[in-house]
JSON list of C-alpha atoms in Angstrom, two decimals:
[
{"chain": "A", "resi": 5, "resn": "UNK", "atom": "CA", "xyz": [39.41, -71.70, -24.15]},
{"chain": "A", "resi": 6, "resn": "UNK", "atom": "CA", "xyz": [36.62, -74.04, -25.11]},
{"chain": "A", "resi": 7, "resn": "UNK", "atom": "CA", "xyz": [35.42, -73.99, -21.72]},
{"chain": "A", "resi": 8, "resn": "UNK", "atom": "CA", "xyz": [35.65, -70.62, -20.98]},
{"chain": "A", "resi": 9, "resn": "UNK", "atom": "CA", "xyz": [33.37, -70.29, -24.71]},
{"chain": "A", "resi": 10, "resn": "UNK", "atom": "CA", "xyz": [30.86, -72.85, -23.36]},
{"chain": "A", "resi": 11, "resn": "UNK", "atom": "CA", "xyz": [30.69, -71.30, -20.07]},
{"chain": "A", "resi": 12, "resn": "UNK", "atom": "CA", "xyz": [29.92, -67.50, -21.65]},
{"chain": "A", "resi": 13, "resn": "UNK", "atom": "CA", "xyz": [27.40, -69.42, -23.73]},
{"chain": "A", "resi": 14, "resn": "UNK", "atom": "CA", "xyz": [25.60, -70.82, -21.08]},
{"chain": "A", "resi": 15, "resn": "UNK", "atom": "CA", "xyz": [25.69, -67.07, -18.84]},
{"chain": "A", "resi": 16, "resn": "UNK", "atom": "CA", "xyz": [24.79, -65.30, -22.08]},
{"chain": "A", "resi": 17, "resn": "UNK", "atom": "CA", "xyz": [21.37, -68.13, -22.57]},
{"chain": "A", "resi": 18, "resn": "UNK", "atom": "CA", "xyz": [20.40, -68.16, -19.34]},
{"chain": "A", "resi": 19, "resn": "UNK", "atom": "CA", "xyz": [20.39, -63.83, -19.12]},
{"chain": "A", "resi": 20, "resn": "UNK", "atom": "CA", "xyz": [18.41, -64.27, -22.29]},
{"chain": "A", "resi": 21, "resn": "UNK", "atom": "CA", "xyz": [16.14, -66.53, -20.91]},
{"chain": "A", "resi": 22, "resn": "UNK", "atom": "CA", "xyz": [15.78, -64.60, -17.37]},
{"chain": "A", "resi": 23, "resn": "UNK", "atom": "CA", "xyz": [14.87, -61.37, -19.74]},
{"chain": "A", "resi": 24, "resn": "UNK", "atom": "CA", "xyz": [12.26, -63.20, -21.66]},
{"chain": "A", "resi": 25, "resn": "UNK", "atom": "CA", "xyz": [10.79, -64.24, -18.28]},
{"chain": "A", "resi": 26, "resn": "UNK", "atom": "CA", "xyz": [11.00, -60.78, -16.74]},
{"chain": "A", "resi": 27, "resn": "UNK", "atom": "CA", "xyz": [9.10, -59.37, -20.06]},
{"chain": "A", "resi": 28, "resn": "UNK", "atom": "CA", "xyz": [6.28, -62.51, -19.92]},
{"chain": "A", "resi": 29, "resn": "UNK", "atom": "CA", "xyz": [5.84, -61.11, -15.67]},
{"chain": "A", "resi": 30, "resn": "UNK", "atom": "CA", "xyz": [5.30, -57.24, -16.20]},
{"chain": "A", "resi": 31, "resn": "UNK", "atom": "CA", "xyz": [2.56, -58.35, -19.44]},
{"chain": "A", "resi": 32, "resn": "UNK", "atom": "CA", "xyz": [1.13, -60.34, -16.99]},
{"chain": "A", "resi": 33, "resn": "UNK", "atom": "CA", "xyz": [1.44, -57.60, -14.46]},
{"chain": "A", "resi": 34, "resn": "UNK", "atom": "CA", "xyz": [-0.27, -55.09, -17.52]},
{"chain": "A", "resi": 35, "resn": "UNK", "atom": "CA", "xyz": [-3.15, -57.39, -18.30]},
{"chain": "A", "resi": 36, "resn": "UNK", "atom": "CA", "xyz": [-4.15, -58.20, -14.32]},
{"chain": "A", "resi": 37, "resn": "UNK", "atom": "CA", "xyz": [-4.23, -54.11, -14.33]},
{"chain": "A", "resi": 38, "resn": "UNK", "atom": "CA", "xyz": [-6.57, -54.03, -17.55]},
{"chain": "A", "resi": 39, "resn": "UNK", "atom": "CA", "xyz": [-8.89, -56.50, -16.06]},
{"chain": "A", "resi": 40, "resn": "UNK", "atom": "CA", "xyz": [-9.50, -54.66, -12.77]},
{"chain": "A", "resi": 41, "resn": "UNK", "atom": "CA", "xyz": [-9.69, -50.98, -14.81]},
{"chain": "A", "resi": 42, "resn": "UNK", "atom": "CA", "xyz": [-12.65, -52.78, -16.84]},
{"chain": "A", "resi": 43, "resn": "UNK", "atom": "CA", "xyz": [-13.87, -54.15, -13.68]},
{"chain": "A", "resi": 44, "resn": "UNK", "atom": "CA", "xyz": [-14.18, -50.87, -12.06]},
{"chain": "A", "resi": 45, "resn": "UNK", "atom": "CA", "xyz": [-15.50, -48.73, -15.12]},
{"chain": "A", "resi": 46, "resn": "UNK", "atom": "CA", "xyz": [-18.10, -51.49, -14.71]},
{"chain": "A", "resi": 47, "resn": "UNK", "atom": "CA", "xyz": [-18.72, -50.65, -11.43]},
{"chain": "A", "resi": 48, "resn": "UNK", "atom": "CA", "xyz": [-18.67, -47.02, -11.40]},
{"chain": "A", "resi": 49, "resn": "UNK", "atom": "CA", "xyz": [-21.06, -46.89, -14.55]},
{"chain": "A", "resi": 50, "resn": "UNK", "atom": "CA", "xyz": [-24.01, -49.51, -12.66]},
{"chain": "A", "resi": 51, "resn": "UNK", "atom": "CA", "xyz": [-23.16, -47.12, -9.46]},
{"chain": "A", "resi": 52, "resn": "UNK", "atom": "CA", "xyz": [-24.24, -43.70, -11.34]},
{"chain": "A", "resi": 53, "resn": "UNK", "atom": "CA", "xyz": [-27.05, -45.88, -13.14]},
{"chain": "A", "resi": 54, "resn": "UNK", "atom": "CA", "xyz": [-28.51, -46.82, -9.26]},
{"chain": "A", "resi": 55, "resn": "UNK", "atom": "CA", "xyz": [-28.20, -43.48, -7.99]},
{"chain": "A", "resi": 56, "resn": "UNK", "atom": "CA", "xyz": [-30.07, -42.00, -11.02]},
{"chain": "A", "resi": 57, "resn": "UNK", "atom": "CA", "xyz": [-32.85, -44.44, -10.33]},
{"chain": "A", "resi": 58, "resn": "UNK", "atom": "CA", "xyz": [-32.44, -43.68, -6.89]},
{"chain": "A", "resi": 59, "resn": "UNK", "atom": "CA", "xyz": [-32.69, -39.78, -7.28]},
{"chain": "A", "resi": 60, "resn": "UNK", "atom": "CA", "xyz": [-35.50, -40.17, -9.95]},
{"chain": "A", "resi": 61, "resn": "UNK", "atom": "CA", "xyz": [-37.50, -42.94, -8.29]},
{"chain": "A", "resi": 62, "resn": "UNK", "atom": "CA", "xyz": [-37.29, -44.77, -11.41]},
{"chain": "A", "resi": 63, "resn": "UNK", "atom": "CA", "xyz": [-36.20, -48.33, -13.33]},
{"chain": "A", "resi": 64, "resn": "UNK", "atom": "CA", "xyz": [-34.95, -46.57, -16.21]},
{"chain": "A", "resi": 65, "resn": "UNK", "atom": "CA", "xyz": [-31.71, -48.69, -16.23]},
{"chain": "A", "resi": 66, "resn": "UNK", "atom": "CA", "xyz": [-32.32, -52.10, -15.94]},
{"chain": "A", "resi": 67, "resn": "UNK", "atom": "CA", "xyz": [-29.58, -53.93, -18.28]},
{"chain": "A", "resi": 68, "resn": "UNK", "atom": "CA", "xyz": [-26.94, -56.21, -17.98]},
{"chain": "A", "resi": 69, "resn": "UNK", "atom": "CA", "xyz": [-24.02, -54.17, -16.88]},
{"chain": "A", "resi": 70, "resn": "UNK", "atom": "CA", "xyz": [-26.30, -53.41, -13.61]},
{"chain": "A", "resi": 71, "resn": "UNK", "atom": "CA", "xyz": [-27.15, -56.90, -12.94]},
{"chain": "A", "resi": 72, "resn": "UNK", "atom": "CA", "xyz": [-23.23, -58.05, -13.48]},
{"chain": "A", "resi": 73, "resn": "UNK", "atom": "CA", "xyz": [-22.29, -55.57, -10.70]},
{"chain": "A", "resi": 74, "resn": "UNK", "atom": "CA", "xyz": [-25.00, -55.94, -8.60]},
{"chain": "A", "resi": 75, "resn": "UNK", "atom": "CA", "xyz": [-23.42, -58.04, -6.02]},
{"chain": "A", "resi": 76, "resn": "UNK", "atom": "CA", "xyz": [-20.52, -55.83, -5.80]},
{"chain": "A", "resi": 77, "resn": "UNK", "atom": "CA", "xyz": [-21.55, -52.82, -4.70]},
{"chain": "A", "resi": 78, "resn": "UNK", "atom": "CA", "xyz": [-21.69, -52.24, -1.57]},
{"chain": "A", "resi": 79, "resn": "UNK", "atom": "CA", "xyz": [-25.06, -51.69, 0.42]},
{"chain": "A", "resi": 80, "resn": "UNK", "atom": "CA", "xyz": [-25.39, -48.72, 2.50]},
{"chain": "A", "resi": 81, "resn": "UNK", "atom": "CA", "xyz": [-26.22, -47.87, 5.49]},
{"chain": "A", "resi": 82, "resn": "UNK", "atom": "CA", "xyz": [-29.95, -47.86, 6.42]},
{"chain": "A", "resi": 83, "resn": "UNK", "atom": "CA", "xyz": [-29.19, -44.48, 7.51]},
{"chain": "A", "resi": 84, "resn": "UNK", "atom": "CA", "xyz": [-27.85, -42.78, 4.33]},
{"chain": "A", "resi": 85, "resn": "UNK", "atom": "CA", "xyz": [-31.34, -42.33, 2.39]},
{"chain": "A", "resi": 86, "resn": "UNK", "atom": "CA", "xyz": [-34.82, -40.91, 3.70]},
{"chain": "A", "resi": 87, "resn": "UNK", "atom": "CA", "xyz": [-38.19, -40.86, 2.13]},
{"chain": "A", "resi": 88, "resn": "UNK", "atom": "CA", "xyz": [-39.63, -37.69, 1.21]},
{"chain": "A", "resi": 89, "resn": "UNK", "atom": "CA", "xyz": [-43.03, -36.87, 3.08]},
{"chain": "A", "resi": 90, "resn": "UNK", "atom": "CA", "xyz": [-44.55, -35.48, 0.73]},
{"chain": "A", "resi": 91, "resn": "UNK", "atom": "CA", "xyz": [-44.07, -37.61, -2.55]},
{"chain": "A", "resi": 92, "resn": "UNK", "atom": "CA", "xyz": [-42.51, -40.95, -0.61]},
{"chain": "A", "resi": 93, "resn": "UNK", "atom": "CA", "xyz": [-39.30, -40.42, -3.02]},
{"chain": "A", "resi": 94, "resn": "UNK", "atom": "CA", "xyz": [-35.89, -41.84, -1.61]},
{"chain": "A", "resi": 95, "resn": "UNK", "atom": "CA", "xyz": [-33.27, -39.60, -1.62]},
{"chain": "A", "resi": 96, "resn": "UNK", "atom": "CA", "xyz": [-30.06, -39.23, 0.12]},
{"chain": "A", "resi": 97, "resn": "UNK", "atom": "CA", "xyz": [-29.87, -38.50, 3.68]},
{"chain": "A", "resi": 98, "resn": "UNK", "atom": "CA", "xyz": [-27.64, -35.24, 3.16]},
{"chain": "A", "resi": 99, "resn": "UNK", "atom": "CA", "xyz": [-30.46, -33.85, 0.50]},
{"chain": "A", "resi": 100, "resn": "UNK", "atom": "CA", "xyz": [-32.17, -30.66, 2.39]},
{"chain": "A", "resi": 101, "resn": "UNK", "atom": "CA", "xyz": [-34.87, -30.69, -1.02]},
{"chain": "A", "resi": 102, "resn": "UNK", "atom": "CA", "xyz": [-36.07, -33.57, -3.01]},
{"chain": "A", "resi": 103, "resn": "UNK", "atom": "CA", "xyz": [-35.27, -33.90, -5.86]},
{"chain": "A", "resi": 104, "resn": "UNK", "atom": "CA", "xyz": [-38.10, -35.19, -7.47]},
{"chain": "A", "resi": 105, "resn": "UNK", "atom": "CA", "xyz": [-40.92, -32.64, -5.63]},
{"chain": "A", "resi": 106, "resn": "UNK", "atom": "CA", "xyz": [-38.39, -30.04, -4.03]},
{"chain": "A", "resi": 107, "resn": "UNK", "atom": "CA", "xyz": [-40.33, -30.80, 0.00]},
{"chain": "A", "resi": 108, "resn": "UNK", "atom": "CA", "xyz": [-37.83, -28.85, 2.26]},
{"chain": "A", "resi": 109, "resn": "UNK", "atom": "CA", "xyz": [-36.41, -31.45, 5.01]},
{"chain": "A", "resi": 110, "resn": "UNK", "atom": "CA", "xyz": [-35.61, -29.65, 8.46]},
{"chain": "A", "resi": 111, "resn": "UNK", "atom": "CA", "xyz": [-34.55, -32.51, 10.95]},
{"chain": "A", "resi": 112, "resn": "UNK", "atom": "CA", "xyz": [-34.98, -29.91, 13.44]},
{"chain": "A", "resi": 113, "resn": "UNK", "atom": "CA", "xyz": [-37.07, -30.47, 16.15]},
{"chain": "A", "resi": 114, "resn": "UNK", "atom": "CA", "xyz": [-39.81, -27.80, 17.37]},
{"chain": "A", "resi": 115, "resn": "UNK", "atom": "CA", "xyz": [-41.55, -27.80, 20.19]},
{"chain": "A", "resi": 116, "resn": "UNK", "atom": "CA", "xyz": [-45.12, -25.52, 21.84]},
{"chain": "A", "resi": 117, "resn": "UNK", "atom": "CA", "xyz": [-44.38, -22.88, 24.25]},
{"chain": "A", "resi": 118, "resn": "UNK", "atom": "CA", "xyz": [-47.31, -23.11, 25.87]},
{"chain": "A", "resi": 119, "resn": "UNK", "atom": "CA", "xyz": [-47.92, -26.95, 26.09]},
{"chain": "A", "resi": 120, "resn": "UNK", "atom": "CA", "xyz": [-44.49, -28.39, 25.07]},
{"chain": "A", "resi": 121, "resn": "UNK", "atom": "CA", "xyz": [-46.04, -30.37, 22.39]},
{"chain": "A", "resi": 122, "resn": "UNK", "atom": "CA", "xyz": [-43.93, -31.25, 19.22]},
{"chain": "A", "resi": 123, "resn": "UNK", "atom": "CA", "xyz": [-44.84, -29.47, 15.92]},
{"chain": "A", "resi": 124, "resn": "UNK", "atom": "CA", "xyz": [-43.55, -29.49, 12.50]},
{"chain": "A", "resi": 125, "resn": "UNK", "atom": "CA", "xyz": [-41.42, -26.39, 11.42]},
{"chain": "A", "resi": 126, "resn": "UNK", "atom": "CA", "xyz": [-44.14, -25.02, 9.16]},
{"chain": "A", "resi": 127, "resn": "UNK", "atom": "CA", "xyz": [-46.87, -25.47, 11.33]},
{"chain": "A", "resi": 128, "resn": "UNK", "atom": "CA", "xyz": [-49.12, -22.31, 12.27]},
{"chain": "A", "resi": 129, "resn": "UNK", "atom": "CA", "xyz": [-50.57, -23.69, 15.10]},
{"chain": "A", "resi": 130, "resn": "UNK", "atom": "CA", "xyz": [-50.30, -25.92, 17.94]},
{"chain": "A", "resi": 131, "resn": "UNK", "atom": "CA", "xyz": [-52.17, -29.26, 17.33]},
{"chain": "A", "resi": 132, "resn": "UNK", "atom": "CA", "xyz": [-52.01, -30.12, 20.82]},
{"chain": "A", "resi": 133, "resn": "UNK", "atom": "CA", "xyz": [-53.43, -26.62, 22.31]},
{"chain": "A", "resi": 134, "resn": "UNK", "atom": "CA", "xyz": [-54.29, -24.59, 19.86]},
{"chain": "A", "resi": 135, "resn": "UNK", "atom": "CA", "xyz": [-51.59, -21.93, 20.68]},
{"chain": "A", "resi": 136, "resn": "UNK", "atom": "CA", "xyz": [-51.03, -19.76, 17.26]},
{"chain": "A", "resi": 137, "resn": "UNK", "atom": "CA", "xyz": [-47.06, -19.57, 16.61]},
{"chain": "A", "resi": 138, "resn": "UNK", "atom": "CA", "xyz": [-45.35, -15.92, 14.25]}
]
């Protein structure tokens, strides 16, 4: 009987013990969660800050969170901003206005009918020949 006491003794400790441990590994789980949710609020707020500047052509933000999450965001593609003609702003490459002057982009290309020659899409006249366009 003493044996059989010892031996629920030693189940009922080591269940207690394997609970405890189980509990310690999900508030470990919990806080590794916590840390990467403040990591990307972090991220996400210096992201809006840069595109602000970005769309405004300005430095308006330049604090700490910014320079913490600099190095993590990643760098686009050369291709996903343009410079406005008119006021040399940078805005996004699916912007058909800028934002800062409202210049109309048209990536269209136009071309003469009489000499072929390329011409922007508000011009009135051929540069090349002269040719007036309706």
């Amino acid at each position: 009987m003493e044996k059989l006491l010892i031996f629920i003794v030693i189940v009922l400790i080591s269940f207690i013990i394997f609970v405890i441990y189980f509990i310690f590994k999900i508030l470990q789980f919990v806080i590794q969660a916590i840390n990467l949710y403040k990591k990307m609020i972090v991220r996400q707020d210096a992201t809006l800050k840069l595109l602000i500047d970005v769309r405004d052509n300005t430095k308006q933000f330049e604090n700490d969170s910014l320079k913490e999450a600099e190095n993590e965001i990643l760098i686009e593609p050369k291709d996903t901003f343009k410079k406005c003609p008119k006021c040399n702003t940078t805005v996004p490459a699916l912007y058909k206005r800028c934002s800062k002057c409202g210049h109309g982009f048209n990536d269209e290309k136009y071309f003469c009918d009489e000499c072929n020659a390329e011409v922007s899409a508000d011009a009135k006249s051929c540069p090349k020949c002269g040719a007036q366009f309706e």
